[in-house]
Structure formats: C-alpha cells, structure tokens
Short mmCIF file of C-alpha atoms in Angstrom, two decimals:
data_model
loop_
_atom_site.label_atom_id
_atom_site.label_comp_id
_atom_site.label_asym_id
_atom_site.label_seq_id
_atom_site.Cartn_x
_atom_site.Cartn_y
_atom_site.Cartn_z
CA MET A 1419 -22.03 12.21 -6.35
CA ALA A 1420 -23.11 14.90 -3.88
CA ILE A 1421 -20.17 17.21 -3.08
CA GLU A 1422 -19.80 18.04 0.59
CA LYS A 1423 -19.43 21.60 1.87
CA HIS A 1424 -15.93 23.01 1.47
CA THR A 1425 -13.90 24.17 4.45
CA LEU A 1426 -11.23 26.79 3.79
CA LEU A 1427 -8.41 27.54 6.22
CA LEU A 1428 -6.99 31.10 6.12
CA VAL A 1429 -3.74 31.76 7.99
CA ASP A 1430 -2.31 35.26 8.54
CA ASP A 1431 -0.89 37.05 11.59
CA LEU A 1432 -2.75 40.28 10.72
CA PRO A 1433 -6.51 40.26 11.56
CA GLN A 1434 -7.28 42.90 8.93
CA ASN A 1435 -5.82 40.67 6.20
CA LEU A 1436 -7.96 37.75 7.33
CA ILE A 1437 -11.10 39.90 7.34
CA ALA A 1438 -10.39 41.16 3.81
CA LEU A 1439 -9.60 37.69 2.43
CA LYS A 1440 -12.62 36.12 4.11
CA SER A 1441 -14.93 38.77 2.65
CA ILE A 1442 -13.65 37.96 -0.85
CA LEU A 1443 -14.11 34.20 -0.46
CA GLU A 1444 -17.36 33.98 1.51
CA HIS A 1445 -19.96 31.73 -0.10
CA PRO A 1446 -23.09 29.93 1.20
CA ASP A 1447 -21.56 26.53 0.45
CA ARG A 1448 -18.30 27.24 2.28
CA LYS A 1449 -17.08 27.19 5.82
CA ILE A 1450 -14.16 29.53 6.41
CA ILE A 1451 -11.85 29.16 9.40
CA THR A 1452 -9.30 31.90 10.19
CA CYS A 1453 -6.09 31.53 12.21
CA LEU A 1454 -3.55 34.11 13.38
CA SER A 1455 -0.56 31.72 13.48
CA GLY A 1456 0.82 28.54 11.98
CA MET A 1457 0.61 26.75 15.33
CA GLU A 1458 -3.10 27.58 15.65
CA ALA A 1459 -3.68 26.37 12.08
CA LEU A 1460 -1.95 23.06 12.79
CA GLN A 1461 -4.34 22.47 15.69
CA ILE A 1462 -7.29 23.14 13.37
CA LEU A 1463 -5.97 20.61 10.84
CA LEU A 1464 -6.15 17.92 13.52
CA LYS A 1465 -9.90 18.50 13.94
CA GLU A 1466 -11.29 19.66 10.59
CA LYS A 1467 -11.37 18.26 7.06
CA ILE A 1468 -9.88 21.13 5.08
CA SER A 1469 -10.41 21.52 1.31
CA LEU A 1470 -7.98 24.39 0.70
CA ILE A 1471 -5.38 26.34 2.70
CA LEU A 1472 -4.44 29.97 2.02
CA VAL A 1473 -1.44 31.02 4.10
CA ASP A 1474 0.60 34.19 4.42
CA VAL A 1475 4.35 33.80 3.88
CA GLN A 1476 5.66 36.39 6.38
CA MET A 1477 4.50 35.49 9.89
CA PRO A 1478 6.37 35.59 13.23
CA GLU A 1479 7.48 32.42 15.05
CA MET A 1480 6.47 30.08 12.20
CA ASP A 1481 6.43 31.55 8.69
CA GLY A 1482 4.34 30.24 5.82
CA TYR A 1483 7.14 28.11 4.38
CA GLU A 1484 7.68 26.30 7.69
CA PHE A 1485 3.94 25.78 8.11
CA VAL A 1486 3.50 24.28 4.63
CA GLU A 1487 6.54 22.03 5.10
CA ILE A 1488 4.93 20.53 8.22
CA VAL A 1489 1.58 20.13 6.45
CA LYS A 1490 3.12 18.38 3.44
CA ASN A 1491 5.12 15.99 5.63
CA HIS A 1492 2.07 14.61 7.45
CA PRO A 1493 0.15 11.77 5.72
CA ASP A 1494 -3.24 13.14 6.79
CA THR A 1495 -2.66 16.60 5.32
CA VAL A 1496 -0.17 16.09 2.49
CA PHE A 1497 -2.87 16.19 -0.22
CA ILE A 1498 -4.56 19.41 0.92
CA PRO A 1499 -4.00 22.05 -1.81
CA THR A 1500 -2.17 25.10 -0.48
CA ILE A 1501 -1.90 28.66 -1.83
CA PHE A 1502 0.60 31.22 -0.59
CA VAL A 1503 -0.73 34.75 -0.08
CA THR A 1504 2.20 37.15 -0.01
CA ALA A 1505 3.42 40.71 -0.46
CA ILE A 1506 7.03 39.65 -1.08
CA SER A 1507 8.72 39.71 -4.47
CA ASP A 1508 7.64 37.31 -7.20
CA GLU A 1509 11.27 36.49 -7.95
CA PRO A 1510 11.82 32.88 -9.16
CA LYS A 1511 13.74 31.92 -6.00
CA TYR A 1512 10.68 32.58 -3.83
CA LEU A 1513 8.32 30.87 -6.25
CA ASN A 1514 10.59 27.82 -6.60
CA LYS A 1515 10.87 27.45 -2.84
CA ALA A 1516 7.07 27.48 -2.51
CA TYR A 1517 6.51 24.96 -5.28
CA ASP A 1518 9.27 22.70 -3.93
CA LEU A 1519 7.42 22.60 -0.62
CA GLY A 1520 4.22 21.52 -2.36
CA ALA A 1521 2.23 24.72 -2.76
CA ILE A 1522 0.02 24.86 -5.84
CA ASP A 1523 -0.08 28.61 -6.49
CA PHE A 1524 0.61 32.18 -5.33
CA LEU A 1525 -1.66 35.17 -4.70
CA PHE A 1526 0.17 38.47 -4.56
CA LYS A 1527 -0.94 41.39 -2.42
CA PRO A 1528 -2.72 43.64 -2.98
CA LEU A 1529 -5.26 40.96 -3.91
CA ILE A 1530 -7.36 41.32 -7.03
CA THR A 1531 -10.84 40.23 -5.95
CA GLU A 1532 -11.99 38.51 -9.15
CA VAL A 1533 -8.66 36.74 -9.75
CA THR A 1534 -8.61 35.50 -6.13
CA ARG A 1535 -12.15 34.13 -6.38
CA LYS A 1536 -11.55 32.39 -9.70
CA LYS A 1537 -8.35 30.76 -8.53
CA VAL A 1538 -9.97 29.47 -5.37
CA ASP A 1539 -13.03 28.25 -7.30
CA SER A 1540 -10.77 26.37 -9.73
CA PHE A 1541 -8.75 24.66 -7.01
CA LEU A 1542 -11.90 23.68 -5.13
CA ARG A 1543 -13.24 22.04 -8.31
CA ILE A 1544 -9.98 20.10 -8.58
CA TRP A 1545 -10.41 19.10 -4.93
CA ASP A 1546 -13.92 17.83 -5.70
CA TYR A 1547 -12.67 15.76 -8.65
CA ASP A 1548 -9.92 14.31 -6.47
CA GLN A 1549 -12.40 13.37 -3.73
CA GLU A 1550 -14.71 11.76 -6.27
CA LEU A 1551 -11.84 9.73 -7.75
CA LYS A 1552 -10.80 8.55 -4.29
CA LEU A 1553 -14.37 7.51 -3.52
CA LEU A 1554 -14.71 5.62 -6.81
CA ASN A 1555 -11.33 3.96 -6.26
CA ASN A 1556 -12.38 2.80 -2.78
CA LYS A 1557 -15.63 1.42 -4.18
CA LEU A 1558 -13.71 -0.40 -6.90
CA HIS A 1559 -11.41 -2.02 -4.32
CA GLU A 1560 -14.45 -3.06 -2.28
CA LYS A 1561 -16.15 -4.56 -5.33
CA ASN A 1562 -12.99 -6.46 -6.29
CA ALA A 1563 -12.72 -7.84 -2.76
CA GLU A 1564 -16.39 -8.87 -2.85
CA LEU A 1565 -15.95 -10.60 -6.22
CA GLU A 1566 -12.88 -12.49 -5.04
CA GLN A 1567 -14.70 -13.57 -1.89
CA PHE A 1568 -17.76 -14.55 -3.92
CA GLY A 1569 -15.62 -16.67 -6.26
CA ASN A 1570 -14.02 -18.38 -3.28
CA ILE A 1571 -17.35 -19.15 -1.62
CA LEU A 1572 -18.95 -20.27 -4.88
CA ALA A 1573 -16.06 -22.60 -5.68
CA HIS A 1574 -16.16 -24.14 -2.21
CA ASP A 1575 -19.93 -24.60 -2.36
CA LEU A 1576 -19.70 -26.31 -5.76
CA LYS A 1577 -16.81 -28.56 -4.82
CA THR A 1578 -18.73 -30.87 -2.47
CA PRO A 1579 -21.71 -31.78 -4.70
CA LEU A 1580 -19.40 -32.14 -7.70
CA GLY A 1581 -17.22 -34.52 -5.70
CA ASN A 1582 -20.33 -36.58 -4.96
CA ILE A 1583 -21.18 -36.70 -8.68
CA LYS A 1584 -17.68 -37.89 -9.55
CA SER A 1585 -17.89 -40.63 -6.91
CA LEU A 1586 -21.27 -41.77 -8.23
CA LEU A 1587 -19.92 -41.88 -11.78
CA GLU A 1588 -17.02 -44.04 -10.64
CA ILE A 1589 -19.43 -46.44 -8.94
CA ILE A 1590 -21.64 -46.59 -12.03
CA GLU A 1591 -18.62 -47.18 -14.23
CA GLU A 1592 -17.36 -50.03 -12.05
CA ASP A 1593 -20.74 -51.74 -11.81
CA HIS A 1594 -22.44 -51.07 -15.12
CA PHE A 1595 -20.03 -49.67 -17.69
CA LEU A 1596 -19.65 -52.98 -19.53
CA ASN A 1597 -23.42 -52.94 -20.16
CA LEU A 1598 -23.33 -49.50 -21.81
CA LYS A 1599 -23.09 -49.53 -25.60
CA GLY A 1600 -23.27 -47.17 -28.51
CA GLU A 1601 -24.88 -43.81 -27.77
CA SER A 1602 -25.26 -44.58 -24.04
CA ALA A 1603 -21.52 -45.20 -23.66
CA GLU A 1604 -20.74 -41.99 -25.55
CA MET A 1605 -23.10 -39.98 -23.35
CA PHE A 1606 -21.57 -41.46 -20.23
CA GLU A 1607 -18.11 -40.41 -21.43
CA MET A 1608 -19.44 -36.90 -22.11
CA VAL A 1609 -20.74 -36.67 -18.53
CA LYS A 1610 -17.37 -37.83 -17.18
CA THR A 1611 -15.51 -35.29 -19.33
CA SER A 1612 -17.81 -32.43 -18.35
CA THR A 1613 -17.46 -33.33 -14.67
CA SER A 1614 -13.67 -33.39 -14.99
CA ILE A 1615 -13.63 -29.98 -16.69
CA MET A 1616 -15.89 -28.54 -14.00
CA SER A 1617 -13.70 -29.99 -11.28
CA ASN A 1618 -10.60 -28.43 -12.84
CA LEU A 1619 -12.35 -25.10 -13.15
CA ILE A 1620 -13.32 -25.08 -9.48
CA GLU A 1621 -9.80 -26.03 -8.39
CA ASP A 1622 -8.37 -23.25 -10.54
CA LEU A 1623 -10.84 -20.72 -9.11
CA LEU A 1624 -9.91 -21.71 -5.57
CA HIS A 1625 -6.23 -21.53 -6.41
CA TYR A 1626 -6.67 -18.15 -8.11
CA THR A 1627 -8.50 -16.68 -5.12
CA LYS A 1628 -5.92 -18.02 -2.68
CA CYS A 1629 -3.00 -16.63 -4.69
CA VAL A 1630 -4.63 -13.21 -5.06
CA GLN A 1631 -5.35 -12.98 -1.33
CA ASP A 1632 -2.09 -14.43 0.01
CA ASN A 1633 0.50 -12.62 -2.08
CA GLU A 1634 1.71 -9.94 0.30
CA GLY A 1635 5.21 -8.55 0.61
CA LYS A 1636 8.15 -8.70 -1.77
CA GLU A 1637 11.31 -10.54 -0.76
CA ASN A 1638 14.66 -11.51 -2.26
CA VAL A 1639 14.03 -14.64 -4.33
CA ASN A 1640 16.60 -16.82 -6.10
CA LEU A 1641 15.29 -17.64 -9.57
CA LEU A 1642 17.29 -20.86 -9.95
CA ALA A 1643 15.92 -22.24 -6.68
CA VAL A 1644 12.35 -21.40 -7.71
CA VAL A 1645 12.70 -22.96 -11.18
CA GLU A 1646 14.26 -26.15 -9.82
CA LYS A 1647 11.48 -26.44 -7.25
CA VAL A 1648 8.81 -25.98 -9.94
CA ILE A 1649 10.42 -28.55 -12.26
CA LYS A 1650 10.56 -31.04 -9.42
CA LEU A 1651 6.88 -30.41 -8.73
CA ILE A 1652 5.86 -30.73 -12.40
CA ASN A 1653 8.02 -33.87 -12.78
CA PRO A 1654 8.30 -33.66 -16.61
CA LEU A 1655 8.54 -36.85 -18.67
CA GLY A 1656 11.62 -37.93 -20.63
CA ASN A 1657 10.39 -36.33 -23.84
CA ILE A 1658 10.42 -32.90 -22.17
CA GLN A 1659 13.74 -31.04 -22.15
CA ILE A 1660 14.10 -27.92 -19.97
CA GLU A 1661 17.26 -25.84 -20.31
CA LYS A 1662 18.20 -23.33 -17.58
CA VAL A 1663 20.38 -20.38 -18.56
CA ASN A 1664 21.85 -17.74 -16.20
CA LEU A 1665 19.18 -18.27 -13.53
CA ASP A 1666 21.35 -17.97 -10.41
CA LYS A 1667 20.06 -14.43 -9.82
CA THR A 1668 18.20 -12.83 -6.95
CA ILE A 1669 15.16 -10.66 -7.70
CA LEU A 1670 12.73 -8.72 -5.53
CA PHE A 1671 9.35 -10.45 -5.85
CA GLN A 1672 6.52 -11.98 -3.86
CA PRO A 1673 7.76 -15.57 -3.36
CA PRO A 1674 4.43 -17.38 -3.90
CA ALA A 1675 3.75 -15.20 -6.95
CA ILE A 1676 6.98 -15.93 -8.84
CA HIS A 1677 6.58 -19.64 -8.03
CA GLN A 1678 3.04 -19.65 -9.45
CA ILE A 1679 3.98 -17.59 -12.52
CA ILE A 1680 6.81 -19.92 -13.52
CA ALA A 1681 4.71 -23.01 -12.75
CA ASN A 1682 1.85 -21.82 -14.95
CA LEU A 1683 4.10 -20.77 -17.84
CA LEU A 1684 6.04 -24.05 -17.78
CA SER A 1685 2.85 -26.11 -17.51
CA ASN A 1686 1.34 -24.28 -20.48
CA ALA A 1687 4.48 -24.74 -22.56
CA ILE A 1688 4.27 -28.48 -21.89
CA LYS A 1689 0.51 -28.87 -22.12
CA PHE A 1690 0.07 -27.16 -25.48
CA ASN A 1691 3.22 -28.43 -27.19
CA ASP A 1692 2.66 -30.31 -30.42
CA LYS A 1693 6.16 -31.76 -30.93
CA GLU A 1694 7.42 -35.24 -30.11
CA ILE A 1695 10.20 -33.66 -28.05
CA THR A 1696 9.18 -30.61 -26.01
CA LYS A 1697 12.04 -28.14 -25.67
CA ILE A 1698 11.86 -25.25 -23.20
CA ILE A 1699 14.53 -22.64 -22.43
CA ILE A 1700 14.29 -20.55 -19.25
CA GLU A 1701 16.81 -17.71 -19.41
CA PHE A 1702 17.56 -14.59 -17.39
CA ASN A 1703 18.98 -11.59 -19.26
CA THR A 1704 21.05 -9.53 -16.83
CA ALA A 1705 21.38 -6.46 -19.05
CA GLU A 1706 17.64 -6.32 -19.82
CA ARG A 1707 16.54 -7.44 -16.32
CA SER A 1708 14.16 -9.90 -17.95
CA LEU A 1709 13.14 -13.54 -17.61
CA SER A 1710 12.33 -15.47 -20.78
CA ILE A 1711 10.49 -18.78 -21.15
CA LYS A 1712 10.73 -20.08 -24.74
CA ASP A 1713 9.21 -23.24 -26.18
CA ASN A 1714 9.16 -25.08 -29.51
CA GLY A 1715 5.38 -25.42 -29.56
CA PRO A 1716 2.87 -24.23 -32.18
CA GLY A 1717 3.19 -20.57 -31.15
CA ILE A 1718 0.40 -18.08 -30.45
CA ASP A 1719 -1.14 -15.95 -33.18
CA GLU A 1720 -0.29 -12.28 -32.60
CA LYS A 1721 -3.97 -11.31 -32.58
CA HIS A 1722 -4.39 -13.47 -29.45
CA HIS A 1723 -1.42 -12.09 -27.48
CA LYS A 1724 -3.62 -9.94 -25.23
CA LYS A 1725 -6.60 -12.27 -25.21
CA VAL A 1726 -4.69 -15.17 -23.61
CA PHE A 1727 -4.26 -13.14 -20.40
CA GLU A 1728 -8.01 -12.63 -19.98
CA MET A 1729 -9.81 -14.85 -17.49
CA PHE A 1730 -11.54 -17.95 -18.93
CA GLN A 1731 -10.04 -17.40 -22.38
CA THR A 1732 -8.74 -20.40 -24.34
CA LEU A 1733 -7.52 -20.50 -27.93
CA GLY A 1734 -8.86 -23.88 -28.90
CA ASN A 1735 -5.43 -25.55 -29.12
CA LYS A 1736 -5.77 -29.17 -28.10
CA PRO A 1737 -3.55 -29.62 -25.03
CA ARG A 1738 -1.92 -32.80 -23.86
CA GLY A 1739 -3.89 -34.39 -21.09
CA GLU A 1740 -6.40 -32.25 -19.20
CA SER A 1741 -8.46 -29.48 -20.76
CA SER A 1742 -7.59 -25.87 -20.05
CA THR A 1743 -9.92 -23.72 -17.93
CA GLY A 1744 -8.47 -20.42 -19.13
CA ILE A 1745 -7.57 -19.26 -15.63
CA GLY A 1746 -3.83 -19.96 -15.56
CA LEU A 1747 -2.60 -17.04 -17.67
CA GLY A 1748 -5.23 -14.73 -16.15
CA LEU A 1749 -3.68 -15.52 -12.77
CA VAL A 1750 -0.18 -14.92 -14.20
CA LYS A 1751 -1.23 -11.46 -15.42
CA LYS A 1752 -2.76 -10.59 -12.06
CA LEU A 1753 0.37 -11.62 -10.15
CA ILE A 1754 2.61 -9.80 -12.64
CA GLU A 1755 0.68 -6.58 -12.08
CA ARG A 1756 0.84 -6.97 -8.30
CA ASN A 1757 4.62 -7.07 -8.52
CA ASP A 1758 4.93 -3.97 -10.74
CA VAL A 1759 6.54 -5.80 -13.67
CA ASN A 1760 5.37 -6.52 -17.22
CA ILE A 1761 4.80 -9.60 -19.37
CA SER A 1762 4.59 -9.92 -23.13
CA ILE A 1763 4.50 -12.64 -25.78
CA ASN A 1764 6.86 -12.95 -28.73
CA ASN A 1765 6.55 -15.38 -31.60
CA ILE A 1766 9.76 -17.20 -32.51
CA PRO A 1767 9.79 -18.03 -36.26
CA ASN A 1768 9.71 -21.79 -36.86
CA SER A 1769 10.31 -22.38 -33.17
CA GLY A 1770 7.31 -21.55 -30.97
CA SER A 1771 6.63 -18.71 -28.55
CA GLU A 1772 8.31 -16.74 -25.79
CA PHE A 1773 6.80 -15.32 -22.61
CA LEU A 1774 8.98 -12.39 -21.52
CA ILE A 1775 8.82 -10.87 -18.02
CA THR A 1776 10.52 -7.46 -17.92
CA ASP A 1777 11.37 -4.65 -15.47
CA LEU A 1778 12.47 -7.06 -12.77
CA ILE A 1779 14.33 -5.61 -9.78
CA VAL A 1780 17.62 -7.48 -9.46
CA GLU A 1781 19.31 -7.60 -6.06
CA ASP A 1782 23.09 -7.56 -5.85
CA CYS A 1783 24.51 -10.83 -4.57
#
C-alpha cells in the first residue's frame, strides 16, 4: 500500500522553538505546519489530516495539557499520536498527567537532534501501520457486505427456477409415478431428494442473510418468553420432552438473534436425536451468567466441536426428517459473535451434548 505524505503539527508559543524543531524534523516526504497557540492548532486540525502532533507544555492562555485534552476528546482527532515537548521537570507527576491525557511520549529540552528524529520516525511508522490496518479493515467489511449481498441475490435467483422444478416433479409424480419401476423409480426419488435439499439450502441462505443484516441493537429480553415462543413455533411431538429451568431472567441481547439461536439449537437437538424419547433441558445459571441447552442425543465428538460452527459443515449424523444444510450452527456462531458472547460444546457422558452460551449480560429485574 502506498503511504501518503505525513503532515506534522508543531505547537509552541515561541517562534524560535518552532524554527529549531522544524529544522530537525524537515524531510522531503513531510509537510510541517507550525502554530503559536493551542487555539490556532485546533483550527488547523479542522482542515488538515495530521499524522503527529508535537506540542509545548507551557503556553499562555491554553497550555499543552489543555490542548491535548481537547484533541483526545474529539472523535476526529482522538487517534492522532501526540508528543509533549517540554523544559519542565521529568518528575512522575508530570509524566503521569501527560500519559493520562493520551500523549504517547515526551521530548525534553534542550532537544537532542538524533533522539528527536528517531522518536518521530518511529511514531510515524506506527501511524502508517495503523492507517494500513484501518484500510484493510474497511476493505474486509466491504467484502463481507458484498458476499452477504451476493448470497442473498443468488438465493433469490435460484429460488424461482427451483420452485418450477419442484412443481413439475409433483405433476410427473401424480400423472406417471405408478408407471415408473425399478431403476427409473429410484432415479426419480433421487431427483426429488436432491431438489428438496437444494430448496432447504436456499431457504437457509436467505434466512442467514436476513438475520445477519437485520440484527441491530441490543435490548432487554426475557429468556423464558423467548423459549416458550420458540417451543410453540417448533411444536414438538409427544416423544419430545423439554424442561425449562430458571429461565425467568432478563438479558441484554438482540431480540431476533437470541430467538434464532435458541430455535436453531433446539431444532438440532431434536433433529439429530437417536433416542425414542428426546429429552432436552434449557437452564440458566445465574452465578455463571450462562445459558445451557442439554440433550440426550448421540453427542458430538470433541474433534468436531469447532467444525460444527463452520458454514456448510455437517457431521454425517442421520437426522430425523429433513437433511441438514450445515448453515444453522454457522448462523448461531455469527449471531453469538455479534452479541459479544461465547458458545462452546460439552459432551455429557452417557447422556448427549451441551451447548453453553456464556458471558451474558444479565439485567436486574
């Protein structure tokens, strides 16, 4: 990445000090702006992109401490590295005050030319690295947004022709299925299954994109209300037992996100269970600020605990009913990260597995 020209801002009420400091720091790749007061320097900061500020501590009207405090309290200038240039004592109380305000270093008068140059060169390199990281981070966000938009568009574009295929298959099945035998009947069933899997995948992609885009803003959410709503939506059969323990708690979370997380974890616990009676326990631990969803299913091998949260990953377990697309737990992980909490998997000996959400923010009732 090409590094842009640095602009240094020098602030001192004595012109001779500015001349001396500027002569030390002059370089073909630098622009140096000098100011005789803090007020003048603040006006410059409104117009110029500054890479580094060097400011004298003892100035009339507005001293260096006051100037830096204003700079560090403004969102547009808070990240500009600042060095104090001073003739006052290097006692800890002065140094601590400067660092508390956000300064990064001190230069003591009389200035040592080589030390001054090397310090400034070092902090300008740090500035360059910081600018490069910000640029890469912005590009990453743009790419993520493009990928999410692409997935949304792709899923929508595939949905219509796939719907037509499903309709045609239904017509063929109604009119001609009885005439299909042997290998032809098997192939027809394979086409139906593949179409169903593709349809589920597209629906999951659309749902994933919508959840990622729409989850904005944390609110107070009652866990019991969310769980009861999800259970009502899932409408589990009689052989599925769901126990709720200590869930009447309020947490700070994005409402659609916690709803989707619980829905996906419950659906998975049901879908992949291999017992005649599916038993699930949803429990909130007040002391640990955690939410646990335990099941009596086959469990998940420890070597797959990270893999299951990757997009499009499945473990080959034969689920009840529809096939898995491998998006559900990827979506859970994404929504967990967006809410600044953590999720992990624990194996329960002879009992199944546990999905544990930790670091939840609990609101006082």
